[in-house]
mmCIF file of C-alpha atoms in Angstrom:
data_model
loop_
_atom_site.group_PDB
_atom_site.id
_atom_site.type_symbol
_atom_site.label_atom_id
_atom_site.label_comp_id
_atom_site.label_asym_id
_atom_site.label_seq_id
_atom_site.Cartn_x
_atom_site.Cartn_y
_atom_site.Cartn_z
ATOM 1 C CA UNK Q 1 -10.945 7.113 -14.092
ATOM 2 C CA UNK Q 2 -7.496 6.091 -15.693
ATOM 3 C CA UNK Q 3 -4.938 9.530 -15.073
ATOM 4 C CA UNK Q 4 -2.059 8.391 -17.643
ATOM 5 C CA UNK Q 5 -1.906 7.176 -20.890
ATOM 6 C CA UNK Q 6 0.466 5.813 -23.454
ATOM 7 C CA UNK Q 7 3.241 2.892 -22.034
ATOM 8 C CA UNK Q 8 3.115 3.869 -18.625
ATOM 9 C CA UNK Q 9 -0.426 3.025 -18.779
ATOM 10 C CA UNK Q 10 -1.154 1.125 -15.320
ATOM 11 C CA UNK Q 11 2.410 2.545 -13.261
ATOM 12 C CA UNK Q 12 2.768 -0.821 -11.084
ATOM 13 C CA UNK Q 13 4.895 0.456 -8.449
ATOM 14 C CA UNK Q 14 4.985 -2.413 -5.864
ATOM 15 C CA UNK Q 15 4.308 -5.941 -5.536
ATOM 16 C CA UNK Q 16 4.430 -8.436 -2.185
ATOM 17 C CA UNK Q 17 3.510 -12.096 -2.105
ATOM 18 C CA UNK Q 18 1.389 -13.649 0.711
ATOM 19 C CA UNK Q 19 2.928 -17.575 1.029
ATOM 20 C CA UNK Q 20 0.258 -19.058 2.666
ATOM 21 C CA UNK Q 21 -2.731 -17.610 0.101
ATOM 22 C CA UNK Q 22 -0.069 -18.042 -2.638
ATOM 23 C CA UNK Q 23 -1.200 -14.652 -3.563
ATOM 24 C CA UNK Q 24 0.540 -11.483 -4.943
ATOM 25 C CA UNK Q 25 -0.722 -8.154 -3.982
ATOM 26 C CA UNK Q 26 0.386 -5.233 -6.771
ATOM 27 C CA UNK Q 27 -0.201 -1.665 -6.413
ATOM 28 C CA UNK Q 28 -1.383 0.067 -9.833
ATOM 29 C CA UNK Q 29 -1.332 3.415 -9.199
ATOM 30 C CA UNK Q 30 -3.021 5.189 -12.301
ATOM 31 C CA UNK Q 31 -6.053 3.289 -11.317
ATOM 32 C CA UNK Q 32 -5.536 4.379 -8.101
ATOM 33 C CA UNK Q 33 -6.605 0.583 -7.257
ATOM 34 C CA UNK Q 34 -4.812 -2.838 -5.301
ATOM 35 C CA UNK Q 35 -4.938 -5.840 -7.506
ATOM 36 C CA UNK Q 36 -4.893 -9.439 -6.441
ATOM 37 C CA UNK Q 37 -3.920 -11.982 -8.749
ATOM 38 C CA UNK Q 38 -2.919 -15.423 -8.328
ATOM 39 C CA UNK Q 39 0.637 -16.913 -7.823
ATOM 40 C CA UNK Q 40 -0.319 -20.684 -8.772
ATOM 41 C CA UNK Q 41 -1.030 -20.744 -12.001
ATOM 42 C CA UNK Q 42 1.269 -21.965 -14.838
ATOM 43 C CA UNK Q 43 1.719 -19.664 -17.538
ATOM 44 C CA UNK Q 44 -0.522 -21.555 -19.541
ATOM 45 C CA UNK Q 45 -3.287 -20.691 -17.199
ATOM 46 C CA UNK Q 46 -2.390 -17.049 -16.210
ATOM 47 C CA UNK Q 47 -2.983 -16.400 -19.775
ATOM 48 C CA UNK Q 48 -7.134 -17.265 -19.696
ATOM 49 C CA UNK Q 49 -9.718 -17.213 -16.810
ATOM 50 C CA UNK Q 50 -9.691 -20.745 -15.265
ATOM 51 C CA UNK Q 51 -7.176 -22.918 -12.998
ATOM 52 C CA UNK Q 52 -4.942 -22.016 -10.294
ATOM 53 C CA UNK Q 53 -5.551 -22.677 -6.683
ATOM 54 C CA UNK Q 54 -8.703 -20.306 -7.296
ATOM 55 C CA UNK Q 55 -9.894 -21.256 -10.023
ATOM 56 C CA UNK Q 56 -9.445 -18.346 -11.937
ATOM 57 C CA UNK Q 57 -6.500 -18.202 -13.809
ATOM 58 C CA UNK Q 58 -4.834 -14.863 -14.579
ATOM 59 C CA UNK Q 59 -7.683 -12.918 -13.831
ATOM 60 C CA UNK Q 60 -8.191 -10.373 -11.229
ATOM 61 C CA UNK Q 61 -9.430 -11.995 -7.730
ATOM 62 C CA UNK Q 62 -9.573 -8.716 -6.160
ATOM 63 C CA UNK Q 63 -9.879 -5.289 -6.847
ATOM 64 C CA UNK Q 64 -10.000 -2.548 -4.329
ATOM 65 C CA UNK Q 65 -9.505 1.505 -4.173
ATOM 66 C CA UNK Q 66 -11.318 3.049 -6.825
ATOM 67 C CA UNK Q 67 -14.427 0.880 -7.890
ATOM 68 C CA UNK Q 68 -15.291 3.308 -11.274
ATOM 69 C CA UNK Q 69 -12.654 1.745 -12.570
ATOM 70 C CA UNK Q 70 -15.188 -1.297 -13.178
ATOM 71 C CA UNK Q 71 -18.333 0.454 -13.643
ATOM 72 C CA UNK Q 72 -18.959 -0.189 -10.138
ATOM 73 C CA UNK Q 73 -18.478 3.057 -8.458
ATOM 74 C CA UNK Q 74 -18.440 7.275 -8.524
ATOM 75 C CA UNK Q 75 -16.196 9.466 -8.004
ATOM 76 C CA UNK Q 76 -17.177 10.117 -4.822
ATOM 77 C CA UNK Q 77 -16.408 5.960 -3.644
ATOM 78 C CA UNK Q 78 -12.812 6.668 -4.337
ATOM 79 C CA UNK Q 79 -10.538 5.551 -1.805
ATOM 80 C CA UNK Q 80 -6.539 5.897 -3.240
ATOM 81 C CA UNK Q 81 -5.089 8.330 -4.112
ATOM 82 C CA UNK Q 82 -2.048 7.612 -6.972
ATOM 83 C CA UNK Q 83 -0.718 4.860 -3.900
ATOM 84 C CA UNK Q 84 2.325 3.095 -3.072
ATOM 85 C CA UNK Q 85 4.169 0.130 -1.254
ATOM 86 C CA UNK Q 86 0.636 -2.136 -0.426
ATOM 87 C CA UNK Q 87 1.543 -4.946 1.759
ATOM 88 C CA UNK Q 88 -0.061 -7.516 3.566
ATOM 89 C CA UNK Q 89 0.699 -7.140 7.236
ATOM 90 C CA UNK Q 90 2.696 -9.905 8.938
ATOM 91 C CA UNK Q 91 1.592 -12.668 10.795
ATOM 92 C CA UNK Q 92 2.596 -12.221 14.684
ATOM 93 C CA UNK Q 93 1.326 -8.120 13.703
ATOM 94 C CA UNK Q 94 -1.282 -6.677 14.639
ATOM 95 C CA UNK Q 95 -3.835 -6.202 11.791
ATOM 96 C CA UNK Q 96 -2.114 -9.329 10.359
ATOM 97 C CA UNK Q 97 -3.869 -10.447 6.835
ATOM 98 C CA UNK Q 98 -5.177 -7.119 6.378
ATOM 99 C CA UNK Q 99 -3.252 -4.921 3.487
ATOM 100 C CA UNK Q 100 -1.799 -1.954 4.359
ATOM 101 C CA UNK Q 101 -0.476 0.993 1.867
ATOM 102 C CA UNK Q 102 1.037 4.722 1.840
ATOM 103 C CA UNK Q 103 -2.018 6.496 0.129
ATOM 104 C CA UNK Q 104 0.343 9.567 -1.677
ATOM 105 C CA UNK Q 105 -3.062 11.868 -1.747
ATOM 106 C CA UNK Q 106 -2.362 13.163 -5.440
ATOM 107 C CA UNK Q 107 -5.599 14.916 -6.924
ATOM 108 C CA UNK Q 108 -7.182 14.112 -3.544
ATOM 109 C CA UNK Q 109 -10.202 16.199 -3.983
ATOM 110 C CA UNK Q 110 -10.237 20.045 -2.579
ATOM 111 C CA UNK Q 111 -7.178 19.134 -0.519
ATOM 112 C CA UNK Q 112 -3.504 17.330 -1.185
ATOM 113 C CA UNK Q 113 -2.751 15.078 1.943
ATOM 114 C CA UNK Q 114 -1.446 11.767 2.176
ATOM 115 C CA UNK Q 115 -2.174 8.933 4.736
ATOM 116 C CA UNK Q 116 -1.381 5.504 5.495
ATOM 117 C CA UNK Q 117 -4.653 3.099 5.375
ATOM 118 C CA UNK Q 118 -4.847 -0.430 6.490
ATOM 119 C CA UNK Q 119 -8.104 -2.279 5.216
ATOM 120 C CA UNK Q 120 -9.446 -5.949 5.372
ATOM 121 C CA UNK Q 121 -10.532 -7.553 2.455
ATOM 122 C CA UNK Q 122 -13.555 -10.357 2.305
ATOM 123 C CA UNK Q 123 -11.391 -13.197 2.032
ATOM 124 C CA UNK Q 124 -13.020 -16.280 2.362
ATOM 125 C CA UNK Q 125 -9.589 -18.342 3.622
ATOM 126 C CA UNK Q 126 -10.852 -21.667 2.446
ATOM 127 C CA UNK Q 127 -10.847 -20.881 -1.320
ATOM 128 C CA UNK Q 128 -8.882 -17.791 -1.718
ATOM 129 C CA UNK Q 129 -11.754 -16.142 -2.984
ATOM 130 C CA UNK Q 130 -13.026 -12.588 -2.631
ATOM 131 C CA UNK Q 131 -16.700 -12.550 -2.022
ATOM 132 C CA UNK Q 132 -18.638 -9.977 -4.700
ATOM 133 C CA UNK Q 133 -22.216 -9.181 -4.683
ATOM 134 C CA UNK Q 134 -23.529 -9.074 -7.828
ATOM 135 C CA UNK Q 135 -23.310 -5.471 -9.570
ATOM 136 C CA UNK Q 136 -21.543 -3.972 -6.194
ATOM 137 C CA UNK Q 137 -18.024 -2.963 -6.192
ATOM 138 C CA UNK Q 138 -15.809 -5.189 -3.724
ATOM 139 C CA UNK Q 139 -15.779 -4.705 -0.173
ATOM 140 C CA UNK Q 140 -14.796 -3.328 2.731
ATOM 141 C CA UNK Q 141 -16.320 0.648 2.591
ATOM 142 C CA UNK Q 142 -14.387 1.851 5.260
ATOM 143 C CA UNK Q 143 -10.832 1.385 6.096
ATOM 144 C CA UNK Q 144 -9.818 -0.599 9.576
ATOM 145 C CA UNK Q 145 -7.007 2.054 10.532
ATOM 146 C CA UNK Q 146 -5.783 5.127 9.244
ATOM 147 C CA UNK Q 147 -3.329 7.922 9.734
ATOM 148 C CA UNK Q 148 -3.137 11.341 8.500
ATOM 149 C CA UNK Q 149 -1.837 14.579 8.967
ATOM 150 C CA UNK Q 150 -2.952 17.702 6.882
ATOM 151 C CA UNK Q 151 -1.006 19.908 6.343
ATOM 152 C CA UNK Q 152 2.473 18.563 7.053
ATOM 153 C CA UNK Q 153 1.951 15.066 5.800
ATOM 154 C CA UNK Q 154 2.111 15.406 2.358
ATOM 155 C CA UNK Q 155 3.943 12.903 -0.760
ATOM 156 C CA UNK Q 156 2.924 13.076 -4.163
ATOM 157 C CA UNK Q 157 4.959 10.114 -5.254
ATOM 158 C CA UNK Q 158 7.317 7.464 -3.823
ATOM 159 C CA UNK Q 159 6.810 6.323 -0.109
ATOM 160 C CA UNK Q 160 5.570 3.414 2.004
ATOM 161 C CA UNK Q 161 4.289 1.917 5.814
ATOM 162 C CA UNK Q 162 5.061 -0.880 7.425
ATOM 163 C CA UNK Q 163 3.433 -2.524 10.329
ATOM 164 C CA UNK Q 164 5.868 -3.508 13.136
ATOM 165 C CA UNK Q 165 5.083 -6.670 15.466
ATOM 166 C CA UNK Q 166 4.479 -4.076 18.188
ATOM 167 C CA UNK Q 167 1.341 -2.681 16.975
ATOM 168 C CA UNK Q 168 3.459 0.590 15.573
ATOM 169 C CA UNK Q 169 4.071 1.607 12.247
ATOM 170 C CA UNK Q 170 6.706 2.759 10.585
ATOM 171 C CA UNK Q 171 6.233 5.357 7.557
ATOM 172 C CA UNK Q 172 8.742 7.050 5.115
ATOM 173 C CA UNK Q 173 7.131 10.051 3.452
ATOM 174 C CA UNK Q 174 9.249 9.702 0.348
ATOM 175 C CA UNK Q 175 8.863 13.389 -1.182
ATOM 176 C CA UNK Q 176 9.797 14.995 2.283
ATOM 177 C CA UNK Q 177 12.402 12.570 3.072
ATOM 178 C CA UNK Q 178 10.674 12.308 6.050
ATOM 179 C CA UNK Q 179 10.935 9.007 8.128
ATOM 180 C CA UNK Q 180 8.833 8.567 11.656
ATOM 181 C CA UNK Q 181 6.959 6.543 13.670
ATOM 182 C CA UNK Q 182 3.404 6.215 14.629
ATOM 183 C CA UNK Q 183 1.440 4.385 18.114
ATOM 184 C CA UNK Q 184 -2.085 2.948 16.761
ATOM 185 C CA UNK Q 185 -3.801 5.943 18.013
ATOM 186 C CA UNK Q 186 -1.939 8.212 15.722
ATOM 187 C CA UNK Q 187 0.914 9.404 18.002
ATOM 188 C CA UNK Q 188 4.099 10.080 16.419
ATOM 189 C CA UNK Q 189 6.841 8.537 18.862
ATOM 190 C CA UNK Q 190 9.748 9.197 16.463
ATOM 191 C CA UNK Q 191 11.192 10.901 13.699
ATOM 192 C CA UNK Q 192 13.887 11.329 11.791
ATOM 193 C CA UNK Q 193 14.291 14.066 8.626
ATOM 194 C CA UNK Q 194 16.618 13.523 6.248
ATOM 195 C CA UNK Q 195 16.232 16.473 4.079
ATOM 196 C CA UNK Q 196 17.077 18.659 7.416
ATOM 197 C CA UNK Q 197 20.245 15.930 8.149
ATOM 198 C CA UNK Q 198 23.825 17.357 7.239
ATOM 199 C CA UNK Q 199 25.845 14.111 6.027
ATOM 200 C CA UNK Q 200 29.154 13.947 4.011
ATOM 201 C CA UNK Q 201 27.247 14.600 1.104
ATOM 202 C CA UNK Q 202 24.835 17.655 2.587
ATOM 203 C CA UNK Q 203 21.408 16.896 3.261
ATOM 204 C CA UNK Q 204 18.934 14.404 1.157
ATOM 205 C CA UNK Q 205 17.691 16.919 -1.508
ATOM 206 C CA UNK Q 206 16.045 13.781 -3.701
ATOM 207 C CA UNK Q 207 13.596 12.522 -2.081
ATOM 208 C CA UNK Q 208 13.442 9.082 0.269
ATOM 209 C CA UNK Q 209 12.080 5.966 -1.570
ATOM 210 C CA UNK Q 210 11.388 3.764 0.846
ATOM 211 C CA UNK Q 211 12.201 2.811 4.416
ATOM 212 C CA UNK Q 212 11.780 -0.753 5.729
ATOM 213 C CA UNK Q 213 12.575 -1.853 9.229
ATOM 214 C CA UNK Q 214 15.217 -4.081 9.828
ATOM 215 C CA UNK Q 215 15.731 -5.742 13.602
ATOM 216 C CA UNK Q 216 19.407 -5.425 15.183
ATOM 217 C CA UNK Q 217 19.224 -9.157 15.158
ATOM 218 C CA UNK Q 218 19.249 -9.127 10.891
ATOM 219 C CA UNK Q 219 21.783 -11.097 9.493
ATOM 220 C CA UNK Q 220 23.544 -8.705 7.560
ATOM 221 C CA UNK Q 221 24.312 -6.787 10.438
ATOM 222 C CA UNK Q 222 26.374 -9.170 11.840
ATOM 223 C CA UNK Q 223 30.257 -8.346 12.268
ATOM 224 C CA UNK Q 224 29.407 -4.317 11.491
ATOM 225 C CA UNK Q 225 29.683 -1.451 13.861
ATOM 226 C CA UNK Q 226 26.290 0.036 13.597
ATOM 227 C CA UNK Q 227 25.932 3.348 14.715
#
């Protein structure tokens, strides 16, 4: 199920850390899978299968995206799609604890579309385990929410979501430069194209990496004439 070989073997394009579960999400995209590893560990114990708040050490706790990567799965149970930017989604969110990623759609099969998929995995909060059945991949099988376009939503690489505190989400389709906004019910509310934007420099030919939301309240903004 592994697309790449050679150095760039896994491609771990993102990373975000969940302080209360002392947990750190990582996106590995030529699995087309979201890891979950373990943040307390010493280095010690990241380097066999036991301690840490979980118990585990550096091994996986969670796996989730493309279960034939573990002999657990077909083709067919495939979920990502070469992904980017997963994220938990903030407390005070809705959705909050569930991850949330920009699903690029590259060798999606008989069609190339990308979407943004929010999913809930079986935590159990008291341990900071991920329940498994024994010989069954890891759950969910469906995602919570999901948005998607065909055939004008489309990034084969870069790009990310994020899920603001009122319910809407932002999303940056990295290839198209394209930046807009989206209601739970999948109604785009705003948008913004770079790639069609004159600036002092022309138009953004290059591509869009990323797009986070900052609030006018962010510190950095203070003392600057925003326009």
């Amino acid at each position: 199920a592994i697309r790449r070989g050679g150095a760039d073997w896994i491609h771990m394009n993102s990373v975000d850390y969940n302080a209360e579960l002392d947990q750190i999400a990582l996106s590995a995209r030529w699995f087309d899978e979201v890891w979950i590893i373990d943040h307390s560990t010493t280095t010690d114990e990241a380097a066999g299968g036991s301690g840490g708040r979980s118990g585990k050490g550096g091994d996986l706790l969670y796996r989730w995206g493309n279960p034939e990567s573990y002999f657990a799965g077909f083709p067919f149970d495939r979920q990502f799609y070469a992904q980017h930017d997963v994220r938990w989604i903030d407390a005070g969110s809705p959705g909050a604890g569930n991850l949330m990623l920009f699903n690029n759609g590259d060798q999606r099969a008989g069609r190339g579309y990308s979407s943004v998929d929010e999913f809930q995995p079986p935590l159990n909060p008291k341990t900071g385990r991920y329940s498994l059945s024994k010989d069954a991949a890891f759950a969910p099988t469906t995602f919570t929410w999901s948005y998607q376009e065909e055939g004008r939503f489309l990034s084969s690489r870069i790009s990310g979501a994020q899920r603001l505190s009122d319910g809407n989400t932002l999303v940056c389709s990295g290839d198209q430069a394209w930046v807009f906004l989206v209601t739970p019910d999948g109604k785009r509310v705003w948008e913004l194209n770079l790639a069609e934007v004159e600036g002092p420099h022309g138009a953004l030919r290059g591509g869009l990496f990323r797009a986070p939301f900052y609030p006018a309240a962010f510190a950095a903004f203070e003392g600057r004439d925003l326009p």
